[in-house]
Amino acid sequence: MTARAVLRRVVVGVLGTNCWILHAHGDRRALIVDPGDEPGSVLDAVAGLDVVAVLLTHAHFDHVLAVPEVVEELGVPVLAHPADQPVWPHEIATARRAGHWDAGTATADLLARDPARLAFSADVRLWDGVSVPILDGQILHVGPLAVRALHTPGHTPGGLTVAVDGHLLTGDTLFPGGPGLTGPPLSDFPVIIRSVRRLLAYPGATGIHPGHGRSTTVAAELPHLDEWIARGW
Ligand SMILES: [Zn+2]
Ligand SMILES: [Zn+2]
Protein backbone atom coordinates (compact mmCIF):
# COMPACT_ATOMS: atom_id res chain seq x y z
CA MET A 1 0.00 0.00 0.00
CA THR A 2 1.48 3.25 -1.12
CA ALA A 3 1.02 6.56 0.70
CA ARG A 4 -2.03 8.75 0.02
CA ALA A 5 -1.49 11.26 -2.74
CA VAL A 6 -2.28 14.97 -2.58
CA LEU A 7 -2.93 16.43 -6.04
CA ARG A 8 -3.03 20.17 -6.60
CA ARG A 9 -3.93 21.84 -9.86
CA VAL A 10 -2.60 25.18 -11.08
CA VAL A 11 -4.26 26.39 -14.29
CA VAL A 12 -1.77 28.27 -16.46
CA GLY A 13 -1.34 29.85 -19.87
CA VAL A 14 -3.35 30.70 -22.94
CA LEU A 15 -4.87 27.20 -23.21
CA GLY A 16 -5.69 26.83 -19.51
CA THR A 17 -3.20 24.01 -19.00
CA ASN A 18 -3.49 21.99 -15.80
CA CYS A 19 -0.10 21.98 -14.06
CA TRP A 20 -0.22 19.35 -11.31
CA ILE A 21 1.63 19.41 -7.99
CA LEU A 22 1.84 15.94 -6.51
CA HIS A 23 3.04 14.85 -3.06
CA ALA A 24 2.25 12.33 -0.34
CA HIS A 25 -0.08 13.37 2.44
CA GLY A 26 2.08 14.62 5.30
CA ASP A 27 5.28 14.79 3.22
CA ARG A 28 6.98 17.79 1.61
CA ARG A 29 8.69 16.04 -1.28
CA ALA A 30 6.82 16.88 -4.48
CA LEU A 31 6.65 16.41 -8.24
CA ILE A 32 5.60 19.13 -10.69
CA VAL A 33 3.82 17.82 -13.80
CA ASP A 34 3.60 20.11 -16.86
CA PRO A 35 4.71 23.63 -15.84
CA GLY A 36 3.04 24.98 -18.97
CA ASP A 37 3.34 28.75 -18.33
CA GLU A 38 3.22 31.37 -15.57
CA PRO A 39 6.32 30.23 -13.65
CA GLY A 40 5.49 32.58 -10.76
CA SER A 41 2.18 30.79 -10.12
CA VAL A 42 3.84 27.38 -10.34
CA LEU A 43 6.62 28.39 -7.93
CA ASP A 44 4.07 29.92 -5.52
CA ALA A 45 2.17 26.62 -5.53
CA VAL A 46 5.26 24.67 -4.40
CA ALA A 47 6.37 27.14 -1.70
CA GLY A 48 7.07 25.03 1.39
CA LEU A 49 7.52 21.83 -0.64
CA ASP A 50 10.77 20.13 -1.64
CA VAL A 51 10.37 19.55 -5.35
CA VAL A 52 12.32 16.51 -6.59
CA ALA A 53 11.65 16.82 -10.33
CA VAL A 54 9.56 18.22 -13.15
CA LEU A 55 7.80 15.60 -15.28
CA LEU A 56 6.38 16.35 -18.73
CA THR A 57 3.38 14.43 -20.03
CA HIS A 58 4.53 15.67 -23.45
CA ALA A 59 6.47 18.51 -25.03
CA HIS A 60 3.80 20.72 -26.61
CA PHE A 61 4.41 24.40 -25.88
CA ASP A 62 1.45 24.72 -23.53
CA HIS A 63 2.99 22.09 -21.21
CA VAL A 64 6.62 23.31 -21.12
CA LEU A 65 6.83 27.12 -21.39
CA ALA A 66 7.62 27.62 -17.68
CA VAL A 67 10.28 24.88 -17.60
CA PRO A 68 13.37 27.17 -17.80
CA GLU A 69 12.40 29.40 -14.85
CA VAL A 70 11.07 26.53 -12.73
CA VAL A 71 14.08 24.22 -13.10
CA GLU A 72 16.54 27.08 -12.66
CA GLU A 73 14.85 28.25 -9.47
CA LEU A 74 14.45 24.75 -8.00
CA GLY A 75 17.54 23.05 -9.44
CA VAL A 76 15.64 19.90 -10.43
CA PRO A 77 15.77 17.62 -13.48
CA VAL A 78 13.15 17.45 -16.24
CA LEU A 79 11.82 13.94 -16.84
CA ALA A 80 10.31 13.06 -20.21
CA HIS A 81 9.84 10.07 -22.47
CA PRO A 82 12.65 9.93 -25.06
CA ALA A 83 10.19 9.32 -27.94
CA ASP A 84 8.96 12.90 -27.46
CA GLN A 85 12.35 14.37 -28.36
CA PRO A 86 11.27 15.51 -31.86
CA VAL A 87 8.20 17.31 -30.51
CA TRP A 88 9.76 20.41 -28.91
CA PRO A 89 12.06 21.24 -31.85
CA HIS A 90 9.02 20.80 -34.10
CA GLU A 91 6.97 23.16 -31.90
CA ILE A 92 9.69 25.83 -32.07
CA ALA A 93 10.25 25.48 -35.83
CA THR A 94 6.51 25.78 -36.50
CA ALA A 95 6.19 28.81 -34.21
CA ARG A 96 9.18 30.58 -35.77
CA ARG A 97 7.73 30.08 -39.23
CA ALA A 98 4.20 31.17 -38.34
CA GLY A 99 5.09 33.83 -35.75
CA HIS A 100 2.78 32.16 -33.22
CA TRP A 101 2.43 28.87 -31.34
CA ASP A 102 0.28 26.18 -32.90
CA ALA A 103 -2.64 25.59 -30.53
CA GLY A 104 -4.29 22.93 -32.70
CA THR A 105 -7.98 23.47 -33.37
CA ALA A 106 -8.03 26.49 -31.00
CA THR A 107 -5.44 28.45 -33.01
CA ALA A 108 -7.71 30.44 -35.35
CA ASP A 109 -10.06 31.45 -32.55
CA LEU A 110 -7.22 32.53 -30.24
CA LEU A 111 -5.51 34.51 -33.00
CA ALA A 112 -8.78 36.30 -33.76
CA ARG A 113 -9.52 37.17 -30.13
CA ASP A 114 -6.11 37.88 -28.63
CA PRO A 115 -3.17 37.35 -31.02
CA ALA A 116 -0.58 38.59 -28.50
CA ARG A 117 -1.23 35.63 -26.22
CA LEU A 118 -0.14 33.09 -28.85
CA ALA A 119 2.65 35.20 -30.32
CA PHE A 120 6.07 33.60 -30.56
CA SER A 121 8.90 35.87 -29.48
CA ALA A 122 12.57 35.10 -30.04
CA ASP A 123 13.31 37.05 -26.84
CA VAL A 124 11.63 34.75 -24.35
CA ARG A 125 13.63 32.04 -22.62
CA LEU A 126 12.82 28.65 -24.01
CA TRP A 127 13.45 25.20 -22.58
CA ASP A 128 16.68 23.76 -24.02
CA GLY A 129 14.95 20.41 -24.59
CA VAL A 130 17.28 18.57 -22.21
CA SER A 131 15.55 15.84 -20.22
CA VAL A 132 16.25 12.70 -18.23
CA PRO A 133 14.55 9.76 -19.94
CA ILE A 134 11.68 8.10 -18.11
CA LEU A 135 10.31 4.91 -19.59
CA ASP A 136 7.12 2.88 -19.48
CA GLY A 137 6.57 1.20 -16.12
CA GLN A 138 9.30 3.15 -14.37
CA ILE A 139 8.54 3.98 -10.74
CA LEU A 140 9.47 7.36 -9.36
CA HIS A 141 9.68 7.77 -5.61
CA VAL A 142 8.32 11.09 -4.44
CA GLY A 143 8.89 10.72 -0.71
CA PRO A 144 6.80 7.69 0.32
CA LEU A 145 4.70 7.96 -2.83
CA ALA A 146 5.23 5.47 -5.67
CA VAL A 147 4.53 7.21 -8.96
CA ARG A 148 4.40 5.07 -12.09
CA ALA A 149 5.08 6.42 -15.57
CA LEU A 150 2.99 4.92 -18.38
CA HIS A 151 4.02 5.47 -21.99
CA THR A 152 0.73 6.51 -23.64
CA PRO A 153 1.62 7.69 -27.16
CA GLY A 154 -0.76 8.93 -29.83
CA HIS A 155 -1.23 12.65 -29.11
CA THR A 156 2.58 12.76 -29.31
CA PRO A 157 5.02 9.83 -29.76
CA GLY A 158 6.37 10.07 -26.21
CA GLY A 159 3.20 10.89 -24.30
CA LEU A 160 3.29 9.91 -20.63
CA THR A 161 0.53 9.28 -18.13
CA VAL A 162 1.35 9.49 -14.42
CA ALA A 163 -0.34 6.77 -12.33
CA VAL A 164 -0.48 7.30 -8.57
CA ASP A 165 -2.76 6.10 -5.78
CA GLY A 166 -5.96 5.66 -7.82
CA HIS A 167 -5.32 8.66 -10.05
CA LEU A 168 -4.14 9.05 -13.64
CA LEU A 169 -2.65 12.33 -14.85
CA THR A 170 -3.31 11.79 -18.53
CA GLY A 171 -1.85 14.91 -20.15
CA ASP A 172 -3.54 15.38 -23.54
CA THR A 173 -4.07 11.62 -24.02
CA LEU A 174 -7.52 11.28 -22.43
CA PHE A 175 -10.18 13.86 -21.50
CA PRO A 176 -13.81 13.71 -20.41
CA GLY A 177 -15.48 12.88 -23.74
CA GLY A 178 -12.59 11.25 -25.55
CA PRO A 179 -8.96 11.13 -26.57
CA GLY A 180 -6.81 14.21 -27.19
CA LEU A 181 -6.24 15.70 -30.63
CA THR A 182 -4.58 13.49 -33.21
CA GLY A 183 -4.82 15.96 -36.12
CA PRO A 184 -1.49 17.70 -35.40
CA PRO A 185 1.80 16.42 -36.84
CA LEU A 186 3.52 13.58 -34.93
CA SER A 187 0.16 12.29 -33.63
CA ASP A 188 -1.76 9.14 -34.53
CA PHE A 189 -5.38 8.10 -33.86
CA PRO A 190 -5.03 4.27 -33.79
CA VAL A 191 -2.05 4.69 -31.47
CA ILE A 192 -3.91 6.97 -29.05
CA ILE A 193 -6.81 4.50 -28.98
CA ARG A 194 -4.42 1.77 -27.82
CA SER A 195 -3.21 4.11 -25.08
CA VAL A 196 -6.78 5.03 -24.09
CA ARG A 197 -7.77 1.33 -23.89
CA ARG A 198 -4.89 0.77 -21.52
CA LEU A 199 -5.94 3.68 -19.27
CA LEU A 200 -9.60 2.63 -19.28
CA ALA A 201 -8.53 -0.84 -18.05
CA TYR A 202 -7.89 0.74 -14.63
CA PRO A 203 -10.60 0.27 -11.96
CA GLY A 204 -13.79 2.31 -12.51
CA ALA A 205 -13.19 4.64 -9.55
CA THR A 206 -9.78 5.70 -10.88
CA GLY A 207 -9.59 9.46 -11.32
CA ILE A 208 -8.64 10.82 -14.76
CA HIS A 209 -7.03 14.25 -14.55
CA PRO A 210 -6.30 15.65 -18.02
CA GLY A 211 -3.98 18.38 -19.23
CA HIS A 212 -6.86 20.84 -19.69
CA GLY A 213 -10.27 21.19 -18.07
CA ARG A 214 -12.11 19.08 -15.55
CA SER A 215 -11.37 15.65 -14.18
CA THR A 216 -13.43 12.50 -14.72
CA THR A 217 -13.26 8.77 -13.90
CA VAL A 218 -12.64 5.54 -15.78
CA ALA A 219 -16.26 4.46 -15.07
CA ALA A 220 -17.65 7.65 -16.65
CA GLU A 221 -15.57 7.37 -19.84
CA LEU A 222 -15.28 3.62 -20.54
CA PRO A 223 -18.87 3.23 -21.91
CA HIS A 224 -18.03 5.73 -24.71
CA LEU A 225 -14.88 4.14 -26.08
CA ASP A 226 -16.66 2.46 -29.02
CA GLU A 227 -18.30 5.78 -30.02
CA TRP A 228 -14.93 7.50 -30.10
CA ILE A 229 -13.45 4.76 -32.26
CA ALA A 230 -16.44 4.92 -34.65
CA ARG A 231 -16.24 8.72 -35.03
CA GLY A 232 -12.47 8.57 -35.56
CA TRP A 233 -11.33 11.39 -33.23
ZN1 LIG B 1 -0.69 18.56 -26.40
ZN1 LIG C 1 -2.19 20.67 -24.04
Coordinates of C-alpha atoms and ligand atoms in Angstrom, one line a residue:
M1 CA 0.0 0.0 0.0
T2 CA 1.5 3.2 -1.1
A3 CA 1.0 6.6 0.7
R4 CA -2.0 8.7 0.0
A5 CA -1.5 11.3 -2.7
V6 CA -2.3 15.0 -2.6
L7 CA -2.9 16.4 -6.0
R8 CA -3.0 20.2 -6.6
R9 CA -3.9 21.8 -9.9
V10 CA -2.6 25.2 -11.1
V11 CA -4.3 26.4 -14.3
V12 CA -1.8 28.3 -16.5
G13 CA -1.3 29.8 -19.9
V14 CA -3.3 30.7 -22.9
L15 CA -4.9 27.2 -23.2
G16 CA -5.7 26.8 -19.5
T17 CA -3.2 24.0 -19.0
N18 CA -3.5 22.0 -15.8
C19 CA -0.1 22.0 -14.1
W20 CA -0.2 19.3 -11.3
I21 CA 1.6 19.4 -8.0
L22 CA 1.8 15.9 -6.5
H23 CA 3.0 14.8 -3.1
A24 CA 2.3 12.3 -0.3
H25 CA -0.1 13.4 2.4
G26 CA 2.1 14.6 5.3
D27 CA 5.3 14.8 3.2
R28 CA 7.0 17.8 1.6
R29 CA 8.7 16.0 -1.3
A30 CA 6.8 16.9 -4.5
L31 CA 6.7 16.4 -8.2
I32 CA 5.6 19.1 -10.7
V33 CA 3.8 17.8 -13.8
D34 CA 3.6 20.1 -16.9
P35 CA 4.7 23.6 -15.8
G36 CA 3.0 25.0 -19.0
D37 CA 3.3 28.8 -18.3
E38 CA 3.2 31.4 -15.6
P39 CA 6.3 30.2 -13.7
G40 CA 5.5 32.6 -10.8
S41 CA 2.2 30.8 -10.1
V42 CA 3.8 27.4 -10.3
L43 CA 6.6 28.4 -7.9
D44 CA 4.1 29.9 -5.5
A45 CA 2.2 26.6 -5.5
V46 CA 5.3 24.7 -4.4
A47 CA 6.4 27.1 -1.7
G48 CA 7.1 25.0 1.4
L49 CA 7.5 21.8 -0.6
D50 CA 10.8 20.1 -1.6
V51 CA 10.4 19.5 -5.4
V52 CA 12.3 16.5 -6.6
A53 CA 11.7 16.8 -10.3
V54 CA 9.6 18.2 -13.2
L55 CA 7.8 15.6 -15.3
L56 CA 6.4 16.4 -18.7
T57 CA 3.4 14.4 -20.0
H58 CA 4.5 15.7 -23.4
A59 CA 6.5 18.5 -25.0
H60 CA 3.8 20.7 -26.6
F61 CA 4.4 24.4 -25.9
D62 CA 1.5 24.7 -23.5
H63 CA 3.0 22.1 -21.2
V64 CA 6.6 23.3 -21.1
L65 CA 6.8 27.1 -21.4
A66 CA 7.6 27.6 -17.7
V67 CA 10.3 24.9 -17.6
P68 CA 13.4 27.2 -17.8
E69 CA 12.4 29.4 -14.8
V70 CA 11.1 26.5 -12.7
V71 CA 14.1 24.2 -13.1
E72 CA 16.5 27.1 -12.7
E73 CA 14.9 28.3 -9.5
L74 CA 14.4 24.7 -8.0
G75 CA 17.5 23.1 -9.4
V76 CA 15.6 19.9 -10.4
P77 CA 15.8 17.6 -13.5
V78 CA 13.2 17.5 -16.2
L79 CA 11.8 13.9 -16.8
A80 CA 10.3 13.1 -20.2
H81 CA 9.8 10.1 -22.5
P82 CA 12.6 9.9 -25.1
A83 CA 10.2 9.3 -27.9
D84 CA 9.0 12.9 -27.5
Q85 CA 12.3 14.4 -28.4
P86 CA 11.3 15.5 -31.9
V87 CA 8.2 17.3 -30.5
W88 CA 9.8 20.4 -28.9
P89 CA 12.1 21.2 -31.9
H90 CA 9.0 20.8 -34.1
E91 CA 7.0 23.2 -31.9
I92 CA 9.7 25.8 -32.1
A93 CA 10.2 25.5 -35.8
T94 CA 6.5 25.8 -36.5
A95 CA 6.2 28.8 -34.2
R96 CA 9.2 30.6 -35.8
R97 CA 7.7 30.1 -39.2
A98 CA 4.2 31.2 -38.3
G99 CA 5.1 33.8 -35.8
H100 CA 2.8 32.2 -33.2
W101 CA 2.4 28.9 -31.3
D102 CA 0.3 26.2 -32.9
A103 CA -2.6 25.6 -30.5
G104 CA -4.3 22.9 -32.7
T105 CA -8.0 23.5 -33.4
A106 CA -8.0 26.5 -31.0
T107 CA -5.4 28.4 -33.0
A108 CA -7.7 30.4 -35.4
D109 CA -10.1 31.5 -32.6
L110 CA -7.2 32.5 -30.2
L111 CA -5.5 34.5 -33.0
A112 CA -8.8 36.3 -33.8
R113 CA -9.5 37.2 -30.1
D114 CA -6.1 37.9 -28.6
P115 CA -3.2 37.4 -31.0
A116 CA -0.6 38.6 -28.5
R117 CA -1.2 35.6 -26.2
L118 CA -0.1 33.1 -28.8
A119 CA 2.7 35.2 -30.3
F120 CA 6.1 33.6 -30.6
S121 CA 8.9 35.9 -29.5
A122 CA 12.6 35.1 -30.0
D123 CA 13.3 37.1 -26.8
V124 CA 11.6 34.7 -24.3
R125 CA 13.6 32.0 -22.6
L126 CA 12.8 28.7 -24.0
W127 CA 13.4 25.2 -22.6
D128 CA 16.7 23.8 -24.0
G129 CA 15.0 20.4 -24.6
V130 CA 17.3 18.6 -22.2
S131 CA 15.5 15.8 -20.2
V132 CA 16.3 12.7 -18.2
P133 CA 14.6 9.8 -19.9
I134 CA 11.7 8.1 -18.1
L135 CA 10.3 4.9 -19.6
D136 CA 7.1 2.9 -19.5
G137 CA 6.6 1.2 -16.1
Q138 CA 9.3 3.2 -14.4
I139 CA 8.5 4.0 -10.7
L140 CA 9.5 7.4 -9.4
H141 CA 9.7 7.8 -5.6
V142 CA 8.3 11.1 -4.4
G143 CA 8.9 10.7 -0.7
P144 CA 6.8 7.7 0.3
L145 CA 4.7 8.0 -2.8
A146 CA 5.2 5.5 -5.7
V147 CA 4.5 7.2 -9.0
R148 CA 4.4 5.1 -12.1
A149 CA 5.1 6.4 -15.6
L150 CA 3.0 4.9 -18.4
H151 CA 4.0 5.5 -22.0
T152 CA 0.7 6.5 -23.6
P153 CA 1.6 7.7 -27.2
G154 CA -0.8 8.9 -29.8
H155 CA -1.2 12.6 -29.1
T156 CA 2.6 12.8 -29.3
P157 CA 5.0 9.8 -29.8
G158 CA 6.4 10.1 -26.2
G159 CA 3.2 10.9 -24.3
L160 CA 3.3 9.9 -20.6
T161 CA 0.5 9.3 -18.1
V162 CA 1.3 9.5 -14.4
A163 CA -0.3 6.8 -12.3
V164 CA -0.5 7.3 -8.6
D165 CA -2.8 6.1 -5.8
G166 CA -6.0 5.7 -7.8
H167 CA -5.3 8.7 -10.1
L168 CA -4.1 9.0 -13.6
L169 CA -2.6 12.3 -14.8
T170 CA -3.3 11.8 -18.5
G171 CA -1.9 14.9 -20.2
D172 CA -3.5 15.4 -23.5
T173 CA -4.1 11.6 -24.0
L174 CA -7.5 11.3 -22.4
F175 CA -10.2 13.9 -21.5
P176 CA -13.8 13.7 -20.4
G177 CA -15.5 12.9 -23.7
G178 CA -12.6 11.3 -25.5
P179 CA -9.0 11.1 -26.6
G180 CA -6.8 14.2 -27.2
L181 CA -6.2 15.7 -30.6
T182 CA -4.6 13.5 -33.2
G183 CA -4.8 16.0 -36.1
P184 CA -1.5 17.7 -35.4
P185 CA 1.8 16.4 -36.8
L186 CA 3.5 13.6 -34.9
S187 CA 0.2 12.3 -33.6
D188 CA -1.8 9.1 -34.5
F189 CA -5.4 8.1 -33.9
P190 CA -5.0 4.3 -33.8
V191 CA -2.1 4.7 -31.5
I192 CA -3.9 7.0 -29.1
I193 CA -6.8 4.5 -29.0
R194 CA -4.4 1.8 -27.8
S195 CA -3.2 4.1 -25.1
V196 CA -6.8 5.0 -24.1
R197 CA -7.8 1.3 -23.9
R198 CA -4.9 0.8 -21.5
L199 CA -5.9 3.7 -19.3
L200 CA -9.6 2.6 -19.3
A201 CA -8.5 -0.8 -18.1
Y202 CA -7.9 0.7 -14.6
P203 CA -10.6 0.3 -12.0
G204 CA -13.8 2.3 -12.5
A205 CA -13.2 4.6 -9.5
T206 CA -9.8 5.7 -10.9
G207 CA -9.6 9.5 -11.3
I208 CA -8.6 10.8 -14.8
H209 CA -7.0 14.3 -14.6
P210 CA -6.3 15.7 -18.0
G211 CA -4.0 18.4 -19.2
H212 CA -6.9 20.8 -19.7
G213 CA -10.3 21.2 -18.1
R214 CA -12.1 19.1 -15.5
S215 CA -11.4 15.7 -14.2
T216 CA -13.4 12.5 -14.7
T217 CA -13.3 8.8 -13.9
V218 CA -12.6 5.5 -15.8
A219 CA -16.3 4.5 -15.1
A220 CA -17.7 7.6 -16.7
E221 CA -15.6 7.4 -19.8
L222 CA -15.3 3.6 -20.5
P223 CA -18.9 3.2 -21.9
H224 CA -18.0 5.7 -24.7
L225 CA -14.9 4.1 -26.1
D226 CA -16.7 2.5 -29.0
E227 CA -18.3 5.8 -30.0
W228 CA -14.9 7.5 -30.1
I229 CA -13.4 4.8 -32.3
A230 CA -16.4 4.9 -34.6
R231 CA -16.2 8.7 -35.0
G232 CA -12.5 8.6 -35.6
W233 CA -11.3 11.4 -33.2
Ligands
ZN1 ZN -0.7 18.6 -26.4
ZN2 ZN -2.2 20.7 -24.0

